[in-house]
Amino acid sequence: MGKKQTDRPRRCTSCGDELVQKDAYTLQCTSCGREYYLSADRTHRVSIHLSVGKMIFLSAMAVIAVTAFGVFGYQYYTGRLVSSASRFSVTFRDFLMEAYGKPVAEIGPEDLEKIRYLKIEKEGAYRFSYSFADPYDYPDLDAFQDMVRTVDVKGSSDDFSPTNVQYFTGLTKLELYVDAWENYVLPEENGIRSISCTDGLSRYGTPRFFEDVDPERLEEVTILEADQLTDFSFMEDLRKVRRLTLSGAVLKDVDMFQGFDRLEELTLKGVSMEEEETYKLIRELLELPSMRAFSIEGKTGWYVTDGEWEELEQEYGGRVTLQRE
């Protein structure tokens, strides 16, 4: 037996307004005009009948919606492109697109984190040497060099921003040979184990660069061409390093090395000391408790006479490997 007439729909499922009987098998909404077909057993299904005018109207609305979505999508993409690209200077942007083979907008933090090694230098063009491999997984330096790729980018100093280094959060080794290292910005959280840099502070800089390193992870620091460096307060952030190289620095005393209880290897290249103070200063450096290798290169090392050097070898040679060139 069929369902009762009262089982038929009473309200429009679209707008909720009242339905009226159009004919024996059709109901119609008094507001939106939607029609409902009643089968012989009085179960219903929706059958939408639209006038030509309504069809044109809805088709136009659909086109507008699709167009609006396309415009919005394009604006979103280009907005994201501009936002992403604006983080990077021209040289970094060109380097990243070459290294990853895709637009800057598609290079996210998870991509940047994959770079473990980065070296930046300028030889006419800006040269970026990078690797997704961790250099500390390759005890053989030659084997690691096979994993390094290089990208050259032409550009002026206005096209380069040292602050862009902050986005490479996965670095373990960083070498900076462009501009004063104080101008660079390191990632707030990083696992950098080795830093090499040149020049020292900018003319009006303050030594804050090393404040952002993790002292428990940083093992090795090399500072080259530091002859203009007069403020060594940054050394407080390096007291847990195991290997340190200073080149061209002027050392009036060794107070800056106080607290370097983990320092195992110290290399001084072309450093300047007062001749009459050199022997005493070297002795103080050799007193550092963890010192295992000490090397001094350049004329300063020869301020120490052969007899004095023999004394150092006899006193410290059992614990420290001494070398002067």
C-alpha positions as MATLAB code, in Angstrom:
seq = 'MGKKQTDRPRRCTSCGDELVQKDAYTLQCTSCGREYYLSADRTHRVSIHLSVGKMIFLSAMAVIAVTAFGVFGYQYYTGRLVSSASRFSVTFRDFLMEAYGKPVAEIGPEDLEKIRYLKIEKEGAYRFSYSFADPYDYPDLDAFQDMVRTVDVKGSSDDFSPTNVQYFTGLTKLELYVDAWENYVLPEENGIRSISCTDGLSRYGTPRFFEDVDPERLEEVTILEADQLTDFSFMEDLRKVRRLTLSGAVLKDVDMFQGFDRLEELTLKGVSMEEEETYKLIRELLELPSMRAFSIEGKTGWYVTDGEWEELEQEYGGRVTLQRE';
ca = [
       0.000    0.000    0.000;
       1.342    3.440   -0.974;
       2.246    6.140    1.489;
      -0.388    8.603    2.548;
      -0.691   11.945    0.840;
       0.489   13.555    4.085;
       3.904   12.006    3.471;
       4.528   14.423    0.641;
       6.869   17.365    1.313;
       5.228   20.466    2.716;
       8.129   22.896    2.678;
      10.742   23.675    0.096;
      14.018   22.067    1.030;
      15.827   24.944   -0.660;
      14.264   28.069    0.853;
      11.792   26.623    3.369;
       8.740   28.343    1.902;
       5.352   26.699    1.301;
       4.728   24.247   -1.541;
       1.517   24.343   -3.620;
       0.006   21.650   -5.861;
       0.774   22.480   -9.484;
      -0.784   19.328  -10.946;
      -1.404   15.692   -9.968;
       2.266   14.870   -9.895;
       4.019   18.177   -9.249;
       4.453   20.533   -6.317;
       6.020   23.967   -6.642;
       7.575   26.379   -4.167;
       5.722   29.694   -3.953;
       8.992   31.623   -3.536;
      11.897   30.156   -5.480;
       9.848   28.146   -7.983;
      11.586   24.841   -7.354;
       9.388   21.917   -8.423;
       8.949   18.504   -6.775;
       7.762   15.487   -8.762;
       5.587   12.968   -6.924;
       5.848    9.383   -8.076;
       2.878    7.004   -8.029;
       3.701    5.729   -4.565;
       3.943    9.347   -3.414;
       7.657    9.186   -2.638;
       9.237   12.323   -4.034;
      12.403   13.371   -5.758;
      13.518   16.855   -6.692;
      13.306   17.855  -10.321;
      14.421   21.404  -10.937;
      12.770   23.104  -13.870;
      14.188   26.542  -14.694;
      13.115   29.117  -17.167;
      15.517   30.235  -19.914;
      16.003   33.521  -18.081;
      16.927   31.785  -14.857;
      19.336   29.478  -16.656;
      21.094   32.428  -18.269;
      21.256   34.193  -14.913;
      22.709   31.183  -13.089;
      25.158   30.483  -15.905;
      26.370   34.067  -15.734;
      26.755   33.780  -11.958;
      28.759   30.578  -12.408;
      31.076   32.286  -14.889;
      31.521   35.202  -12.502;
      32.268   32.803   -9.635;
      34.844   30.874  -11.660;
      36.448   34.102  -12.852;
      36.522   35.510   -9.325;
      38.062   32.298   -8.026;
      40.691   32.434  -10.763;
      41.494   36.070  -10.037;
      41.646   35.387   -6.310;
      43.839   32.344   -6.874;
      46.182   34.310   -9.099;
      46.327   37.171   -6.639;
      46.991   34.735   -3.810;
      49.768   33.031   -5.750;
      51.392   36.261   -6.894;
      50.950   37.719   -3.418;
      52.678   34.704   -1.976;
      55.374   35.023   -4.609;
      55.987   38.658   -3.742;
      55.891   37.929   -0.015;
      58.323   35.048   -0.342;
      60.613   36.818   -2.768;
      60.688   39.991   -0.676;
      62.472   38.104    2.096;
      65.487   37.610   -0.111;
      67.856   39.967   -1.828;
      68.325   39.585   -5.576;
      71.455   37.459   -5.283;
      69.954   35.068   -2.740;
      66.752   34.770   -4.758;
      68.667   33.857   -7.921;
      70.807   31.390   -5.991;
      67.781   29.658   -4.462;
      65.920   29.308   -7.751;
      69.011   27.764   -9.310;
      69.682   25.449   -6.356;
      66.096   24.195   -6.020;
      64.974   24.481   -9.629;
      61.671   26.160   -8.824;
      60.180   29.638   -8.133;
      61.009   31.335   -4.862;
      57.312   31.227   -3.901;
      57.531   27.442   -3.808;
      60.657   27.345   -1.634;
      59.547   27.014    1.967;
      61.327   26.744    5.336;
      61.411   22.963    5.002;
      63.449   23.382    1.803;
      65.883   25.902    3.256;
      66.432   23.667    6.265;
      67.873   20.963    4.001;
      71.019   22.958    3.207;
      73.703   21.802    5.651;
      76.734   23.597    4.237;
      76.927   27.115    2.820;
      79.877   29.191    1.680;
      79.485   32.707    0.275;
      82.305   34.565   -1.443;
      82.732   37.156   -4.153;
      84.973   36.587   -7.128;
      83.533   39.057   -9.615;
      80.146   37.422   -9.158;
      78.715   36.251   -5.866;
      79.579   32.598   -5.487;
      77.387   30.307   -3.399;
      78.810   26.873   -2.605;
      76.290   24.634   -0.883;
      75.469   21.057   -0.025;
      72.468   19.149    1.258;
      74.919   16.691    2.808;
      76.274   17.269    6.307;
      80.057   17.806    6.146;
      80.346   16.133    9.550;
      79.129   12.900    7.978;
      82.252   12.941    5.773;
      85.496   12.669    7.756;
      87.308   12.729    4.400;
      87.233   16.329    3.123;
      87.781   15.262   -0.488;
      84.758   12.961   -0.314;
      82.598   15.795    0.974;
      83.744   18.161   -1.776;
      82.109   15.820   -4.263;
      78.797   16.679   -2.595;
      79.253   20.461   -2.952;
      77.569   22.431   -5.739;
      78.330   25.999   -6.816;
      76.110   28.782   -8.159;
      77.493   32.099   -9.434;
      75.199   35.120   -9.381;
      76.112   38.475  -10.899;
      75.062   41.459   -8.844;
      76.168   44.598   -7.075;
      76.546   45.041   -3.328;
      73.047   46.560   -3.316;
      71.718   43.210   -4.555;
      73.212   41.301   -1.621;
      71.887   41.155    1.936;
      73.904   39.281    4.599;
      70.802   39.054    6.799;
      69.380   36.398    4.456;
      71.585   33.783    6.115;
      69.049   33.664    8.960;
      66.651   31.554    6.861;
      69.047   28.597    6.540;
      68.105   26.900    9.786;
      69.676   23.513    9.039;
      73.286   24.647    8.656;
      76.093   22.807   10.399;
      78.958   24.588    8.637;
      79.014   28.188    7.424;
      81.738   30.119    5.609;
      81.325   33.857    5.016;
      83.877   35.642    2.890;
      81.798   38.638    1.797;
      81.453   41.806    3.881;
      82.073   42.075    7.608;
      80.718   39.068    9.453;
      79.093   41.280   12.088;
      76.530   42.340    9.469;
      75.249   38.786    9.043;
      72.262   37.427   10.928;
      72.267   33.790   12.032;
      69.105   31.718   12.521;
      67.625   32.204   15.983;
      67.877   28.465   16.541;
      70.653   26.629   14.772;
      72.966   23.665   15.001;
      76.033   25.320   13.476;
      79.228   23.517   14.418;
      81.731   25.474   12.349;
      81.983   29.116   11.254;
      84.650   30.676    9.079;
      84.575   34.381    8.260;
      86.755   37.271    7.174;
      87.401   40.878    8.047;
      85.738   41.184   11.422;
      83.425   43.981   12.408;
      82.007   46.561   10.082;
      83.226   50.081   10.579;
      80.315   50.998   12.831;
      79.389   47.482   13.914;
      79.021   45.847   17.283;
      80.174   42.267   17.922;
      76.798   40.533   18.255;
      77.113   37.987   15.477;
      78.224   35.091   17.678;
      75.516   35.715   20.264;
      73.143   33.619   18.150;
      75.271   30.471   18.092;
      74.588   27.504   20.343;
      77.776   27.369   22.448;
      77.213   23.689   23.160;
      77.291   22.850   19.450;
      79.796   25.315   18.014;
      83.132   23.487   17.776;
      85.286   25.396   15.336;
      85.768   29.072   14.450;
      88.097   30.680   11.915;
      88.424   34.450   11.640;
      90.635   35.666    8.797;
      91.965   39.133    7.945;
      91.189   40.384   11.431;
      93.930   43.036   11.482;
      91.329   45.810   11.921;
      89.599   43.989   14.740;
      89.930   45.850   18.047;
      86.877   44.677   19.969;
      87.254   41.052   21.083;
      84.292   40.968   23.433;
      82.670   38.426   21.086;
      85.187   35.865   22.379;
      82.950   35.371   25.410;
      80.539   33.526   23.124;
      83.291   31.210   21.885;
      84.619   29.848   25.162;
      83.425   26.309   24.444;
      84.951   25.920   20.982;
      87.559   23.210   20.472;
      89.395   24.630   17.459;
      90.148   28.302   16.828;
      92.084   30.057   14.075;
      92.899   33.782   14.124;
      94.553   35.479   11.183;
      96.038   38.965   11.167;
      94.787   39.860   14.636;
      96.711   42.156   16.950;
      97.178   40.502   20.365;
      98.305   42.765   23.170;
      97.494   40.188   25.818;
      95.733   36.829   26.126;
      92.944   37.944   28.441;
      90.453   37.205   25.678;
      91.256   33.492   26.057;
      90.202   33.303   29.676;
      87.614   30.579   30.155;
      88.617   28.655   26.994;
      88.822   25.424   28.978;
      87.786   23.238   26.022;
      90.155   24.713   23.460;
      92.247   21.906   21.973;
      93.719   23.482   18.845;
      94.829   27.096   18.409;
      96.302   28.437   15.168;
      97.657   31.975   14.927;
      98.398   33.140   11.382;
     100.200   36.410   10.821;
      99.197   37.750   14.227;
     100.962   40.749   15.690;
     102.464   40.815   19.208;
     104.975   43.039   20.869;
     108.302   41.314   20.345;
     109.346   41.416   23.971;
     105.939   40.029   25.056;
     105.653   37.166   22.559;
     107.376   34.425   24.586;
     105.354   35.221   27.708;
     102.045   35.327   25.811;
     102.683   31.993   24.098;
     103.500   30.390   27.456;
     100.187   31.630   28.838;
      98.322   30.180   25.869;
     100.003   26.807   26.329;
      98.729   26.770   29.900;
      95.126   26.377   28.696;
      94.075   23.035   30.221;
      92.758   21.317   27.071;
      95.412   22.548   24.636;
      96.660   19.745   22.384;
      98.024   21.577   19.340;
      99.461   25.074   18.999;
     100.636   26.581   15.724;
     101.969   30.034   14.968;
     102.746   31.240   11.458;
     104.507   34.418   10.378;
     107.312   36.549   11.708;
     105.824   36.871   15.201;
     106.633   33.226   15.875;
     110.277   34.014   15.263;
     110.300   36.662   17.965;
     110.778   33.614   20.158;
     114.397   32.575   20.053;
     115.434   29.016   19.269;
     116.464   28.558   22.892;
     113.096   29.791   24.167;
     111.276   27.558   21.691;
     113.260   24.559   22.933;
     112.209   25.417   26.477;
     108.561   25.460   25.392;
     108.941   22.116   23.650;
     110.573   20.566   26.717;
     107.926   21.909   29.101;
     104.796   21.432   26.995;
     105.865   19.037   24.238;
     104.556   16.003   26.058;
     101.042   17.469   26.030;
     100.979   19.938   23.159;
     102.152   19.635   19.571;
     104.000   22.902   18.850;
     104.620   24.260   15.405;
     105.951   27.541   14.062;
     106.354   28.490   10.436;
];
